[in-house]
Short mmCIF file of C-alpha atoms and ligand atoms in Angstrom, two decimals:
data_model
loop_
_atom_site.label_atom_id
_atom_site.label_comp_id
_atom_site.label_asym_id
_atom_site.label_seq_id
_atom_site.Cartn_x
_atom_site.Cartn_y
_atom_site.Cartn_z
CA MET O 4 -6.63 -26.06 35.11
CA GLN O 5 -2.89 -26.53 35.22
CA LEU O 6 -3.22 -27.95 38.74
CA ILE O 7 -5.93 -30.34 37.67
CA ARG O 8 -3.76 -31.56 34.82
CA ILE O 9 -0.85 -32.07 37.17
CA ALA O 10 -3.01 -33.92 39.69
CA GLY O 11 -4.28 -36.10 36.86
CA LEU O 12 -0.75 -36.81 35.82
CA PHE O 13 0.21 -37.81 39.36
CA SER O 14 -2.68 -40.22 39.64
CA LEU O 15 -1.65 -41.78 36.35
CA VAL O 16 1.88 -42.16 37.67
CA ALA O 17 0.51 -43.69 40.88
CA LEU O 18 -1.62 -46.10 38.86
CA ALA O 19 1.34 -47.13 36.77
CA ALA O 20 3.77 -47.35 39.67
CA GLY O 21 3.02 -51.00 40.33
CA GLN O 22 3.35 -53.50 43.06
CA ASP O 23 4.92 -53.72 46.48
CA THR O 24 8.60 -54.51 46.26
CA SER O 25 9.75 -54.46 49.87
CA LEU O 26 8.44 -56.02 53.08
CA ARG O 27 9.76 -53.03 54.98
CA ALA O 28 7.81 -50.59 52.84
CA VAL O 29 4.59 -52.61 53.22
CA THR O 30 5.04 -52.87 56.97
CA ALA O 31 5.72 -49.13 57.20
CA ALA O 32 2.62 -48.34 55.12
CA PHE O 33 0.44 -50.57 57.36
CA SER O 34 1.85 -48.82 60.38
CA ALA O 35 1.35 -45.32 58.96
CA ALA O 36 -2.28 -46.20 58.19
CA ASN O 37 -2.84 -47.68 61.69
CA ILE O 38 -4.10 -50.91 60.18
CA SER O 39 -2.86 -53.39 62.78
CA ALA O 40 -4.60 -51.48 65.57
CA SER O 41 -7.81 -51.09 63.57
CA LEU O 42 -7.97 -54.80 62.74
CA GLY O 43 -6.46 -56.19 65.92
CA ILE O 44 -3.80 -58.07 63.98
CA THR O 45 -0.06 -58.41 64.27
CA PHE O 46 1.36 -57.64 60.85
CA ASN O 47 4.78 -59.17 60.38
CA PRO O 48 4.73 -60.24 56.72
CA LYS O 49 6.93 -63.04 55.40
CA ALA O 50 6.18 -62.39 51.74
CA LEU O 51 4.57 -59.85 49.43
CA LEU O 52 0.94 -60.33 48.41
CA GLU O 53 0.48 -59.03 44.90
CA VAL O 54 -3.14 -58.11 44.20
CA SER O 55 -4.24 -57.15 40.68
CA PHE O 56 -7.55 -55.69 39.54
CA PRO O 57 -8.54 -56.21 35.90
CA GLN O 58 -9.46 -53.00 34.06
CA ALA O 59 -12.11 -52.41 31.42
CA HIS O 60 -9.40 -50.97 29.19
CA GLY O 61 -5.72 -51.75 29.36
CA LYS O 62 -3.56 -53.65 31.78
CA PRO O 63 -4.61 -54.75 35.27
CA VAL O 64 -3.71 -52.46 38.15
CA THR O 65 -1.46 -54.08 40.74
CA LEU O 66 -1.70 -52.65 44.25
CA HIS O 67 1.08 -51.30 46.36
CA ALA O 68 0.28 -50.69 50.01
CA GLY O 69 -1.62 -47.43 50.35
CA ILE O 70 -2.39 -46.88 46.66
CA HIS O 71 -5.39 -44.65 45.96
CA LEU O 72 -7.75 -46.13 43.38
CA PRO O 73 -10.95 -44.75 41.91
CA ILE O 74 -14.00 -46.92 42.57
CA ASN O 75 -14.32 -47.90 38.94
CA ALA O 76 -10.82 -49.44 38.94
CA THR O 77 -11.86 -51.90 41.65
CA ALA O 78 -14.64 -53.88 39.97
CA GLY O 79 -12.57 -57.04 40.29
CA PRO O 80 -12.55 -59.80 41.03
CA PRO O 81 -8.88 -59.43 41.93
CA SER O 82 -6.20 -62.01 41.25
CA PHE O 83 -3.38 -62.85 43.61
CA GLU O 84 0.31 -63.68 43.45
CA ILE O 85 2.93 -64.20 46.13
CA ARG O 86 6.51 -62.92 46.06
CA GLY O 87 8.61 -64.71 48.64
CA ALA O 88 8.66 -68.05 50.42
CA VAL O 89 5.64 -68.92 52.55
CA GLY O 90 5.05 -72.50 51.42
CA ARG O 91 2.73 -73.79 48.69
CA GLY O 92 -0.55 -73.45 50.52
CA PRO O 93 -3.35 -73.90 51.04
CA PHE O 94 -3.94 -70.25 51.92
CA VAL O 95 -6.90 -68.12 52.95
CA VAL O 96 -7.33 -64.64 51.45
CA ALA O 97 -9.47 -62.02 53.19
CA MET O 98 -10.37 -58.46 52.27
CA VAL O 99 -11.96 -56.20 54.88
CA ASP O 100 -12.99 -52.55 55.23
CA PRO O 101 -12.49 -51.21 58.78
CA ASP O 102 -13.87 -47.78 57.84
CA ALA O 103 -17.59 -48.37 57.22
CA PRO O 104 -19.61 -46.27 56.92
CA THR O 105 -16.87 -43.70 57.54
CA PRO O 106 -13.39 -43.81 59.11
CA GLU O 107 -14.64 -41.43 61.82
CA ASP O 108 -17.63 -43.64 62.68
CA PRO O 109 -16.81 -47.25 61.80
CA SER O 110 -20.03 -48.53 63.36
CA LEU O 111 -20.72 -51.07 60.59
CA ALA O 112 -17.14 -52.31 60.36
CA GLN O 113 -15.58 -54.41 59.45
CA VAL O 114 -17.20 -55.10 56.12
CA ARG O 115 -16.15 -58.46 54.74
CA HIS O 116 -15.37 -57.90 51.05
CA PHE O 117 -13.85 -61.30 50.38
CA LEU O 118 -13.10 -64.47 52.30
CA ALA O 119 -11.90 -67.56 50.52
CA GLY O 120 -9.71 -70.56 51.19
CA ASP O 121 -8.06 -73.39 49.30
CA PHE O 122 -5.73 -71.09 47.42
CA HIS O 123 -2.69 -72.96 46.13
CA LEU O 124 0.47 -71.68 44.48
CA ARG O 125 1.14 -72.51 40.87
CA GLY O 126 4.34 -70.69 40.03
CA ASP O 127 3.80 -67.33 41.75
CA CYS O 128 0.04 -67.30 41.12
CA LEU O 129 -2.62 -68.29 43.63
CA PHE O 130 -5.46 -70.48 42.39
CA ASN O 131 -8.50 -71.49 44.41
CA THR O 132 -9.91 -74.98 44.22
CA THR O 133 -13.20 -74.31 46.01
CA ALA O 134 -15.74 -71.49 45.93
CA ALA O 135 -15.28 -68.48 48.19
CA VAL O 136 -16.91 -68.45 51.62
CA SER O 137 -17.77 -64.78 50.91
CA ASP O 138 -17.60 -63.68 47.30
CA PHE O 139 -15.76 -60.51 46.33
CA ILE O 140 -17.76 -57.30 46.82
CA GLN O 141 -16.52 -54.15 45.13
CA PRO O 142 -15.67 -51.16 47.36
CA ALA O 143 -18.55 -48.67 47.64
CA PRO O 144 -17.56 -45.93 50.10
CA PRO O 145 -20.67 -43.76 50.64
CA ALA O 146 -20.87 -40.18 49.37
CA GLY O 147 -19.41 -37.75 51.87
CA SER O 148 -17.01 -40.26 53.40
CA SER O 149 -13.29 -39.84 53.20
CA ALA O 150 -11.32 -42.71 51.66
CA HIS O 151 -11.77 -46.15 53.19
CA ARG O 152 -8.91 -48.58 53.77
CA TYR O 153 -9.48 -51.91 52.02
CA VAL O 154 -7.08 -54.42 53.51
CA LEU O 155 -6.14 -57.71 51.87
CA LEU O 156 -4.56 -60.37 54.04
CA LEU O 157 -3.05 -63.78 53.31
CA TYR O 158 -3.17 -66.50 55.95
CA LYS O 159 -1.88 -70.02 56.00
CA GLN O 160 -5.02 -72.15 55.99
CA SER O 161 -5.71 -74.19 59.10
CA PRO O 162 -7.43 -77.61 59.02
CA ALA O 163 -10.34 -76.04 60.95
CA PHE O 164 -11.02 -73.52 58.17
CA ALA O 165 -12.60 -76.14 55.92
CA HIS O 166 -15.13 -77.00 58.63
CA GLN O 167 -15.79 -73.51 60.00
CA GLN O 168 -19.44 -72.59 60.51
CA LEU O 169 -19.02 -68.96 61.55
CA VAL O 170 -19.41 -67.46 58.08
CA ASN O 171 -21.23 -68.57 54.94
CA ALA O 172 -22.67 -66.91 51.84
CA SER O 173 -25.76 -65.73 53.74
CA THR O 174 -23.96 -64.31 56.78
CA SER O 175 -24.12 -60.51 56.93
CA VAL O 176 -20.91 -58.96 55.64
CA LEU O 177 -21.23 -56.17 58.23
CA GLY O 178 -19.76 -56.31 61.71
CA PHE O 179 -17.10 -58.82 60.75
CA ASN O 180 -13.96 -59.13 62.83
CA ILE O 181 -11.03 -60.67 60.99
CA SER O 182 -8.80 -61.14 64.04
CA GLN O 183 -11.60 -62.81 65.96
CA PHE O 184 -12.37 -65.04 62.96
CA ALA O 185 -8.69 -65.90 62.44
CA SER O 186 -8.32 -66.76 66.08
CA ALA O 187 -11.50 -68.86 66.19
CA VAL O 188 -10.47 -70.84 63.11
CA GLY O 189 -6.79 -71.18 64.03
CA LEU O 190 -5.38 -69.13 61.14
CA GLY O 191 -2.81 -67.38 63.29
CA GLU O 192 -1.56 -64.02 62.06
CA PRO O 193 -1.39 -62.97 58.39
CA VAL O 194 1.78 -63.90 56.50
CA ALA O 195 1.35 -61.24 53.82
CA GLY O 196 -0.94 -58.35 52.95
CA THR O 197 -1.46 -55.05 51.25
CA PHE O 198 -4.16 -52.36 51.11
CA MET O 199 -5.71 -49.70 48.93
CA LEU O 200 -7.55 -46.46 49.66
CA VAL O 201 -10.80 -45.85 47.79
CA ALA O 202 -12.78 -42.63 48.15
CA PRO O 203 -16.31 -41.99 46.88
CA ASP O 204 -16.49 -40.40 43.43
CA SER O 205 -16.57 -36.62 43.70
CA SER O 206 -19.53 -35.22 41.79
C1 NAG G 320 -5.48 -46.53 65.60
O1 NAG G 320 -6.60 -47.38 65.70
C2 NAG G 320 -7.01 -47.63 67.04
C3 NAG G 320 -8.11 -48.69 66.99
O2 NAG G 320 -9.15 -48.31 66.14
C4 NAG G 320 -7.46 -46.31 67.68
O3 NAG G 320 -7.83 -46.54 69.01
C5 NAG G 320 -6.31 -45.31 67.63
O4 NAG G 320 -6.76 -44.07 68.09
C6 NAG G 320 -5.81 -45.17 66.20
N1 NAG G 320 -4.60 -44.34 66.20
C7 NAG G 320 -4.42 -43.36 65.33
C8 NAG G 320 -3.13 -42.63 65.42
O5 NAG G 320 -5.27 -43.08 64.48
C1 NAG G 321 -13.00 -44.70 35.40
O1 NAG G 321 -13.58 -43.43 35.18
C2 NAG G 321 -12.68 -42.49 34.60
C3 NAG G 321 -13.37 -41.13 34.59
O2 NAG G 321 -14.70 -41.26 34.17
C4 NAG G 321 -12.27 -42.98 33.22
O3 NAG G 321 -11.35 -42.08 32.65
C5 NAG G 321 -11.60 -44.35 33.36
O4 NAG G 321 -11.32 -44.88 32.08
C6 NAG G 321 -12.52 -45.31 34.10
N1 NAG G 321 -11.77 -46.53 34.36
C7 NAG G 321 -12.29 -47.73 34.21
C8 NAG G 321 -11.42 -48.86 34.58
O5 NAG G 321 -13.42 -47.93 33.78
C1 NAG G 322 -12.69 -69.77 42.83
O1 NAG G 322 -13.34 -68.66 43.42
C2 NAG G 322 -14.20 -67.98 42.54
C3 NAG G 322 -14.72 -66.78 43.28
O2 NAG G 322 -15.42 -67.19 44.44
C4 NAG G 322 -15.30 -68.90 42.07
O3 NAG G 322 -16.12 -68.24 41.13
C5 NAG G 322 -14.69 -70.13 41.44
O4 NAG G 322 -15.72 -71.04 41.11
C6 NAG G 322 -13.73 -70.77 42.39
N1 NAG G 322 -13.07 -71.91 41.76
C7 NAG G 322 -13.37 -73.16 42.08
C8 NAG G 322 -12.60 -74.21 41.36
O5 NAG G 322 -14.22 -73.44 42.90
C1 NAG G 323 -24.87 -69.47 57.78
O1 NAG G 323 -24.31 -68.82 58.92
C2 NAG G 323 -25.27 -68.26 59.79
C3 NAG G 323 -24.50 -67.52 60.85
O2 NAG G 323 -23.86 -66.42 60.25
C4 NAG G 323 -26.12 -69.39 60.37
O3 NAG G 323 -27.11 -68.84 61.20
C5 NAG G 323 -26.76 -70.18 59.23
O4 NAG G 323 -27.42 -71.29 59.76
C6 NAG G 323 -25.71 -70.65 58.25
N1 NAG G 323 -26.35 -71.26 57.10
C7 NAG G 323 -25.96 -72.42 56.60
C8 NAG G 323 -26.67 -72.87 55.39
O5 NAG G 323 -25.05 -73.07 57.10
C1 NAG G 324 -12.34 -58.08 67.30
O1 NAG G 324 -12.12 -59.17 68.12
C2 NAG G 324 -11.02 -59.00 68.99
C3 NAG G 324 -10.73 -60.34 69.64
O2 NAG G 324 -11.89 -61.01 69.99
C4 NAG G 324 -11.38 -57.91 70.00
O3 NAG G 324 -10.32 -57.72 70.89
C5 NAG G 324 -11.62 -56.63 69.20
O4 NAG G 324 -12.05 -55.62 70.06
C6 NAG G 324 -12.67 -56.85 68.13
N1 NAG G 324 -12.67 -55.69 67.27
C7 NAG G 324 -13.77 -55.01 67.02
C8 NAG G 324 -13.63 -53.84 66.08
O5 NAG G 324 -14.84 -55.30 67.51
#
């Protein structure tokens, strides 16, 4: 009982602990979670991507790299801010799950949870001016799986992105490959990113 209370307290602290504050810490967290290898990206961020999920009650939760969130805190859609200088945009934001259906057997990965362009900075906030290529899908790690990594990446938008025909609203979200897509569309490597860990609800 005591332990459960303490664990509960820690998760509250983690929820309240807030956003990424250092590029070094984000880079270290990506490295510890093996994200660059899993996604085939080079992660050398120039700025911090601040991702916030609205909550049914209370303030939004802002991610820091590697935060554990319960599924019901991730209904979204998330909002985005940038800390640091990476130009005014336009930007592309992507969110992918390299751990589907499970981290041990990622045979359906990557799952594309969000892909959208035409994000522009207004102050520190990112606003889109066109609809998403792939609308936000809430994390849904299957029962029995360990936590999945949900990785959010910011790219500088290329001219080719607006005309890309690789992905649209009816393209399967399974079997996506963000590095292959970025390369095909000329996005280069991500300029910012963060990630969260979401496990299935224990019953
Ligand atoms: C990191 O990911 C790569 C690609 O999925 C995999 O081959 C490698 O074994 C992983 N390394 C660790 C330490 O998990
Ligand atoms: C998520 O579920 C927990 C436990 O049922 C509850 O305490 C919390 O308020 C819920 N959070 C949201 C954002 O709905
Ligand atoms: C911005 O993206 C959201 C999510 O896809 C969409 O609902 C909204 O219509 C977009 N805004 C504009 C101006 O297209
Ligand atoms: C959507 O993309 C798929 C490939 O994923 C393609 O076969 C289909 O023709 C595209 N649909 C439209 C309306 O462009
Ligand atoms: C994604 O595409 C890259 C480049 O085409 C390739 O090297 C990599 O193996 C692919 N990753 C997966 C998980 O298929």
